Amino acid sequence: MAELVVKSNGHSYLQIGSARDSGDLRGSSLPSISEQKPLTMKRLKFDNLGLYGRGDERSDLKRCIARLVKGETSTEAVFIDGNSGTGKTALALSMKEEVKRVGGALVVGNHDFALREEPYSAVAAACQELCKEVKQSLDTTQFDRLQQEMFQDFDALDLSLLHDIIPATNEIAPVLDDIETVYMENVKSEDKKARLLLAFKKFIRIMSSIFCPLVIVLDDLQWADSSSLELLKTISLAQENKNLMIIGTYRSNEVFSSHGLAKLLAEMRNQADEKHLMMSEVPLGNLPIREVNQYIMDLLSLQNVSESMPLAQLCFKRTFGNPFFVKTFLSMLNEVSLMDYNNGEWGWDMEAIERVSTVTKNVSDFLKDRIKRSCKGDIV
């Protein structure tokens, strides 16, 4: 299976090895762009589908939210792990409507592979989004009360540090520019880090008292830098928190015992009881074949289980039930016109798909071919 290495703006990309590693794809029976039939205007609508095979995991997350709303816990930390493409981010974001329903807020920060040397980037992005949520959700009286609390809890240096990392905080609790410049020029680097961690902790405490619950999703923790991991620990273990839920996602196939995240999780497990932290871990695997078949049935608007099962079995064989690869496999069948929409229904050429699949052992080969053609401008 090819390795997904970069995810930015919701997209995943494959790491393509050398020609020796990936093999020469020209000998496969996948139709070339010039050989393909004109693409149908009826494209598969994946966005209309929800999550599949994650009912138990969604229930676990909802229980965490319910505990916070009822006041049974003050801080929940949930870590969703699994291989690339198993839908960890989708599972976390599926809680947005539930959080909104109970009057809370859910914000997201992604640890971008390209920004892995930039400290605090994910938490800062989540806090930027949180500031926007404040301006949209609070009335004038509530906003004035929040601003007053921030001025009481933060001195000019604390606010300056926050403004530097989270620019939107300047719209909530501004500091005069000349005062901010003086403070920033005179603070020592070691003091700056300690005070910044404290400022983050106080900011999250205040925000979690406004939103019940406040859910912060930190995506792709396998790429988090050491400073971001330290901040995650500081926020999660802060006993002053109220109504706070941290959902972290990471690729278990990239996090080994020596990884900074693995060490952090072990430390948090050891301190959870003492710090009154409710910590949960949710592993995600691939989908069973029945879920793959249900996915295909819903995607193609089919009613008969047996009608789609041969395609589901082949899809499962080539993708191992990995949700990302299932979607990609079906999408590419549509692209090369092995799956078409005609006369008001979807149909597919099972024999042709079998022939292609006989040479192309799994979906990673399809993906490599697709990316190579995309780089040449063949695919938009």
PDB file of N, CA and C in Angstrom, residues 65-97:
ATOM      1  N   ILE A  65     -18.874  14.105  25.127  1.00  0.00           N
ATOM      2  CA  ILE A  65     -19.530  15.414  25.084  1.00  0.00           C
ATOM      3  C   ILE A  65     -20.625  15.493  26.140  1.00  0.00           C
ATOM      4  N   ALA A  66     -21.398  14.422  26.285  1.00  0.00           N
ATOM      5  CA  ALA A  66     -22.496  14.405  27.269  1.00  0.00           C
ATOM      6  C   ALA A  66     -21.957  14.551  28.684  1.00  0.00           C
ATOM      7  N   ARG A  67     -20.833  13.921  28.977  1.00  0.00           N
ATOM      8  CA  ARG A  67     -20.259  14.038  30.323  1.00  0.00           C
ATOM      9  C   ARG A  67     -19.881  15.482  30.638  1.00  0.00           C
ATOM     10  N   LEU A  68     -19.334  16.180  29.651  1.00  0.00           N
ATOM     11  CA  LEU A  68     -18.967  17.576  29.863  1.00  0.00           C
ATOM     12  C   LEU A  68     -20.204  18.442  30.083  1.00  0.00           C
ATOM     13  N   VAL A  69     -21.215  18.231  29.273  1.00  0.00           N
ATOM     14  CA  VAL A  69     -22.439  19.029  29.374  1.00  0.00           C
ATOM     15  C   VAL A  69     -23.115  18.819  30.729  1.00  0.00           C
ATOM     16  N   LYS A  70     -23.067  17.582  31.227  1.00  0.00           N
ATOM     17  CA  LYS A  70     -23.686  17.276  32.519  1.00  0.00           C
ATOM     18  C   LYS A  70     -22.812  17.681  33.699  1.00  0.00           C
ATOM     19  N   GLY A  71     -21.583  18.100  33.421  1.00  0.00           N
ATOM     20  CA  GLY A  71     -20.679  18.485  34.498  1.00  0.00           C
ATOM     21  C   GLY A  71     -20.019  17.318  35.199  1.00  0.00           C
ATOM     22  N   GLU A  72     -20.087  16.136  34.623  1.00  0.00           N
ATOM     23  CA  GLU A  72     -19.477  14.955  35.227  1.00  0.00           C
ATOM     24  C   GLU A  72     -17.955  14.966  35.090  1.00  0.00           C
ATOM     25  N   THR A  73     -17.456  15.640  34.059  1.00  0.00           N
ATOM     26  CA  THR A  73     -16.015  15.809  33.865  1.00  0.00           C
ATOM     27  C   THR A  73     -15.750  17.260  33.479  1.00  0.00           C
ATOM     28  N   SER A  74     -14.505  17.707  33.670  1.00  0.00           N
ATOM     29  CA  SER A  74     -14.145  19.074  33.292  1.00  0.00           C
ATOM     30  C   SER A  74     -13.283  19.101  32.029  1.00  0.00           C
ATOM     31  N   THR A  75     -12.494  18.042  31.818  1.00  0.00           N
ATOM     32  CA  THR A  75     -11.646  17.960  30.627  1.00  0.00           C
ATOM     33  C   THR A  75     -11.652  16.544  30.085  1.00  0.00           C
ATOM     34  N   GLU A  76     -11.907  16.423  28.793  1.00  0.00           N
ATOM     35  CA  GLU A  76     -11.861  15.143  28.089  1.00  0.00           C
ATOM     36  C   GLU A  76     -10.778  15.235  27.005  1.00  0.00           C
ATOM     37  N   ALA A  77      -9.944  14.224  26.924  1.00  0.00           N
ATOM     38  CA  ALA A  77      -8.944  14.149  25.863  1.00  0.00           C
ATOM     39  C   ALA A  77      -9.125  12.822  25.135  1.00  0.00           C
ATOM     40  N   VAL A  78      -9.436  12.896  23.854  1.00  0.00           N
ATOM     41  CA  VAL A  78      -9.678  11.704  23.045  1.00  0.00           C
ATOM     42  C   VAL A  78      -8.654  11.675  21.918  1.00  0.00           C
ATOM     43  N   PHE A  79      -7.971  10.550  21.777  1.00  0.00           N
ATOM     44  CA  PHE A  79      -6.967  10.418  20.728  1.00  0.00           C
ATOM     45  C   PHE A  79      -7.408   9.318  19.765  1.00  0.00           C
ATOM     46  N   ILE A  80      -7.640   9.721  18.514  1.00  0.00           N
ATOM     47  CA  ILE A  80      -8.081   8.805  17.468  1.00  0.00           C
ATOM     48  C   ILE A  80      -6.868   8.419  16.635  1.00  0.00           C
ATOM     49  N   ASP A  81      -6.572   7.132  16.575  1.00  0.00           N
ATOM     50  CA  ASP A  81      -5.400   6.702  15.826  1.00  0.00           C
ATOM     51  C   ASP A  81      -5.781   5.637  14.801  1.00  0.00           C
ATOM     52  N   GLY A  82      -4.970   5.521  13.784  1.00  0.00           N
ATOM     53  CA  GLY A  82      -5.194   4.546  12.727  1.00  0.00           C
ATOM     54  C   GLY A  82      -4.260   4.821  11.576  1.00  0.00           C
ATOM     55  N   ASN A  83      -4.218   3.914  10.630  1.00  0.00           N
ATOM     56  CA  ASN A  83      -3.362   4.099   9.465  1.00  0.00           C
ATOM     57  C   ASN A  83      -3.878   5.228   8.581  1.00  0.00           C
ATOM     58  N   SER A  84      -3.053   5.635   7.638  1.00  0.00           N
ATOM     59  CA  SER A  84      -3.437   6.678   6.689  1.00  0.00           C
ATOM     60  C   SER A  84      -4.717   6.281   5.963  1.00  0.00           C
ATOM     61  N   GLY A  85      -5.632   7.234   5.855  1.00  0.00           N
ATOM     62  CA  GLY A  85      -6.830   7.007   5.056  1.00  0.00           C
ATOM     63  C   GLY A  85      -7.976   6.325   5.748  1.00  0.00           C
ATOM     64  N   THR A  86      -7.887   6.088   7.057  1.00  0.00           N
ATOM     65  CA  THR A  86      -8.963   5.376   7.750  1.00  0.00           C
ATOM     66  C   THR A  86     -10.103   6.298   8.211  1.00  0.00           C
ATOM     67  N   GLY A  87      -9.974   7.602   8.005  1.00  0.00           N
ATOM     68  CA  GLY A  87     -11.081   8.507   8.312  1.00  0.00           C
ATOM     69  C   GLY A  87     -11.048   9.097   9.704  1.00  0.00           C
ATOM     70  N   LYS A  88      -9.864   9.291  10.255  1.00  0.00           N
ATOM     71  CA  LYS A  88      -9.744   9.835  11.615  1.00  0.00           C
ATOM     72  C   LYS A  88     -10.281  11.263  11.693  1.00  0.00           C
ATOM     73  N   THR A  89      -9.875  12.081  10.730  1.00  0.00           N
ATOM     74  CA  THR A  89     -10.328  13.475  10.713  1.00  0.00           C
ATOM     75  C   THR A  89     -11.836  13.549  10.511  1.00  0.00           C
ATOM     76  N   ALA A  90     -12.349  12.749   9.591  1.00  0.00           N
ATOM     77  CA  ALA A  90     -13.795  12.754   9.322  1.00  0.00           C
ATOM     78  C   ALA A  90     -14.581  12.377  10.570  1.00  0.00           C
ATOM     79  N   LEU A  91     -14.077  11.417  11.330  1.00  0.00           N
ATOM     80  CA  LEU A  91     -14.748  11.013  12.564  1.00  0.00           C
ATOM     81  C   LEU A  91     -14.782  12.170  13.561  1.00  0.00           C
ATOM     82  N   ALA A  92     -13.648  12.834  13.726  1.00  0.00           N
ATOM     83  CA  ALA A  92     -13.588  13.959  14.668  1.00  0.00           C
ATOM     84  C   ALA A  92     -14.547  15.080  14.249  1.00  0.00           C
ATOM     85  N   LEU A  93     -14.531  15.423  12.968  1.00  0.00           N
ATOM     86  CA  LEU A  93     -15.361  16.528  12.487  1.00  0.00           C
ATOM     87  C   LEU A  93     -16.842  16.173  12.451  1.00  0.00           C
ATOM     88  N   SER A  94     -17.164  14.893  12.495  1.00  0.00           N
ATOM     89  CA  SER A  94     -18.571  14.488  12.505  1.00  0.00           C
ATOM     90  C   SER A  94     -19.274  14.915  13.792  1.00  0.00           C
ATOM     91  N   MET A  95     -18.514  15.358  14.781  1.00  0.00           N
ATOM     92  CA  MET A  95     -19.091  15.810  16.044  1.00  0.00           C
ATOM     93  C   MET A  95     -19.532  17.268  16.013  1.00  0.00           C
ATOM     94  N   LYS A  96     -19.265  17.960  14.926  1.00  0.00           N
ATOM     95  CA  LYS A  96     -19.541  19.404  14.874  1.00  0.00           C
ATOM     96  C   LYS A  96     -21.019  19.709  15.106  1.00  0.00           C
ATOM     97  N   GLU A  97     -21.900  18.976  14.446  1.00  0.00           N
ATOM     98  CA  GLU A  97     -23.330  19.225  14.617  1.00  0.00           C
ATOM     99  C   GLU A  97     -23.794  18.891  16.031  1.00  0.00           C
TER     100      GLU A  97
END
